[in-house]
XYZ file of C-alpha atoms in Angstrom:
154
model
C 30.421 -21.077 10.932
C 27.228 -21.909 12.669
C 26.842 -18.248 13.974
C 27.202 -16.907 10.096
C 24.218 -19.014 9.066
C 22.816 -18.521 12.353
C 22.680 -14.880 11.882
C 20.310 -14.292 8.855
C 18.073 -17.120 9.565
C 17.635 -15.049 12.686
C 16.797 -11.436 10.785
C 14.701 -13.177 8.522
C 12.510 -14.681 10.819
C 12.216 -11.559 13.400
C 11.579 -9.325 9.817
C 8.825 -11.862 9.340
C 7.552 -11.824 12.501
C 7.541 -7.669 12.656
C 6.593 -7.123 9.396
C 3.167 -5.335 8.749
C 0.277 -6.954 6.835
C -1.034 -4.307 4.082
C -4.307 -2.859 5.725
C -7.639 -4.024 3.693
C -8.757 -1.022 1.914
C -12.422 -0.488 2.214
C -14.403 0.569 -1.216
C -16.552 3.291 -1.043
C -19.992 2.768 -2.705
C -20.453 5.627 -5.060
C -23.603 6.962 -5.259
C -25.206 8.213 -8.566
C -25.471 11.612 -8.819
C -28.963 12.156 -9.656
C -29.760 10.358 -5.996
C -27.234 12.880 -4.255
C -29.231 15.857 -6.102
C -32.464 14.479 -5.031
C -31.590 13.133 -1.496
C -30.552 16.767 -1.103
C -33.885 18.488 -2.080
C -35.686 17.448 0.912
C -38.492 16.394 -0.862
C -39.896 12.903 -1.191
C -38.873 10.608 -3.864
C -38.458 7.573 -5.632
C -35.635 6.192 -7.594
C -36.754 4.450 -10.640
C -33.213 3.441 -11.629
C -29.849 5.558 -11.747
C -31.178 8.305 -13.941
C -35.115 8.329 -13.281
C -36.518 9.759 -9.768
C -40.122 10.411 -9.286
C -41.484 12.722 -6.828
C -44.918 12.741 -6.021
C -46.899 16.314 -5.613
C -49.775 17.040 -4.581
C -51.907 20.426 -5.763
C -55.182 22.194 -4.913
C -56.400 21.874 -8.531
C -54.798 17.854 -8.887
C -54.792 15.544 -6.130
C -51.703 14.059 -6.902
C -49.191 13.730 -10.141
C -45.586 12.956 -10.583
C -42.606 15.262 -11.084
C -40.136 13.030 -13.134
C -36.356 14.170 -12.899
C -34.297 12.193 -16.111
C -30.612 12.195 -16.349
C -29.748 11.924 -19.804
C -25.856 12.356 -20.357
C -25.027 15.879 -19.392
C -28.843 17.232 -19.255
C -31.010 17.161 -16.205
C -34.729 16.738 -17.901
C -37.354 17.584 -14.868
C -40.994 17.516 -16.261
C -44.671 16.395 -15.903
C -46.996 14.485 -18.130
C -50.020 16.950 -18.523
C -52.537 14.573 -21.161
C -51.748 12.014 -17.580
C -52.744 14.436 -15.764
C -55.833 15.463 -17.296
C -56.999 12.566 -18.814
C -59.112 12.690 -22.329
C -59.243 16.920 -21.835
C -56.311 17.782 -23.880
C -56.475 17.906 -27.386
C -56.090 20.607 -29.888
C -58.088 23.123 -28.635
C -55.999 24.117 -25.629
C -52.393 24.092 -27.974
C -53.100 27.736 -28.006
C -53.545 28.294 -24.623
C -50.784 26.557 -23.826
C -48.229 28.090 -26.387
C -49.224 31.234 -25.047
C -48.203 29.694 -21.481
C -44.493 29.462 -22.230
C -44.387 33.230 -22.060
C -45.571 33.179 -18.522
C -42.814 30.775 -17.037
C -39.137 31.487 -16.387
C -37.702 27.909 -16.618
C -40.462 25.797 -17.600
C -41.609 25.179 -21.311
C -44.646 23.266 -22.912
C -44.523 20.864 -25.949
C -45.755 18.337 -27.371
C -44.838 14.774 -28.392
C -45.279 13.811 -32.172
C -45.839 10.810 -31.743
C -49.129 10.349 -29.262
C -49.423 14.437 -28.781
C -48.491 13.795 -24.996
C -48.612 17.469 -23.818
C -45.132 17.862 -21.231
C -44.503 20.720 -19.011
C -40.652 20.379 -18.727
C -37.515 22.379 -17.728
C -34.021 21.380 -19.109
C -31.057 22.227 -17.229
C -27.462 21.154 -17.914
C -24.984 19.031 -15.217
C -22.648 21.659 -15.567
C -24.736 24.194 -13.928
C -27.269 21.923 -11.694
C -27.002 22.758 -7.804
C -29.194 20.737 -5.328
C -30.908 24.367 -4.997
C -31.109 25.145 -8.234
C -32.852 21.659 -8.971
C -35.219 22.289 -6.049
C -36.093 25.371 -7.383
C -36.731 23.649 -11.098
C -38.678 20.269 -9.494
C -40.838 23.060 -7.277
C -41.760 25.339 -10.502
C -42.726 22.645 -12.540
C -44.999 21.225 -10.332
C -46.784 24.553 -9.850
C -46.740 25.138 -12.837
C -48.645 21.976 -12.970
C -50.825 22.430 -10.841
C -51.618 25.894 -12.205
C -52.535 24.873 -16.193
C -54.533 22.255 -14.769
C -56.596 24.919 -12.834
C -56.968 26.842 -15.884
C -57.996 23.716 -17.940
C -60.196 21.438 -15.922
């Protein structure tokens, strides 16, 4: 009778002993997209928050100004503040030169803010389409562009 008890206590404590402890699982930090985009461009930046990077540029007619990429839901916004960049020179006399402007540019577009008539130079592009090339391509045109309507206006 003592075997018969004997017997399971036995397999239960070798099971015990041989069983396998469930391997820790390690989580992956996901990173935001916009950082993967922009990590990928090569170029130097600096992340604001999840959806804000700001790469600084340089030009030959600016010494330096910001390229802002936004992530607002499923739009990539990529632009430049031109009334920052050429402080106290842009007011209503050069609308018409820049209007004109927009037919010169592929991707980039000019506009202006209602409600302090900031002047932008901005691209939109959508998160469907976005490529790390493709936003390279964007971030580099609107800085030239940049750099190039600030040459013309200075």
């Amino acid at each position: 009778m003592k075997k018969c008890i004997l017997v399971p206590i036995l397999l239960l404590a070798m099971g015990a002993a041989f069983a396998q402890t469930k391997p820790k699982t390690t989580v992956k930090q996901s990173v935001p997209e916009l950082t993967r985009l922009i990590t990928g461009t090569g170029l130097p930046y600096k992340m604001v928050n999840d959806s804000v990077a700001v790469i600084p540029y340089e030009g030959e007619n600016i010494a330096s100004y910001n390229v802002v990429v936004q992530k607002i839901n499923d739009l990539y916004i990529v632009y430049t503040n031109l009334t920052e960049a050429l402080p106290g020179k842009m007011d209503s006399t050069k609308y018409e030169y820049l209007l004109f402007q927009n037919n010169n540019f592929d991707i980039v577009k000019i506009g202006i803010n209602a409600d302090d008539n900031a002047v932008y130079l901005r691209a939109d592009v959508y998160k469907a389409s976005i490529t790390t090339a493709l936003l390279t391509r964007i971030i580099k045109q609107v800085a030239n562009v940049t750099n190039i309507i600030v040459g013309d206006l200075k």
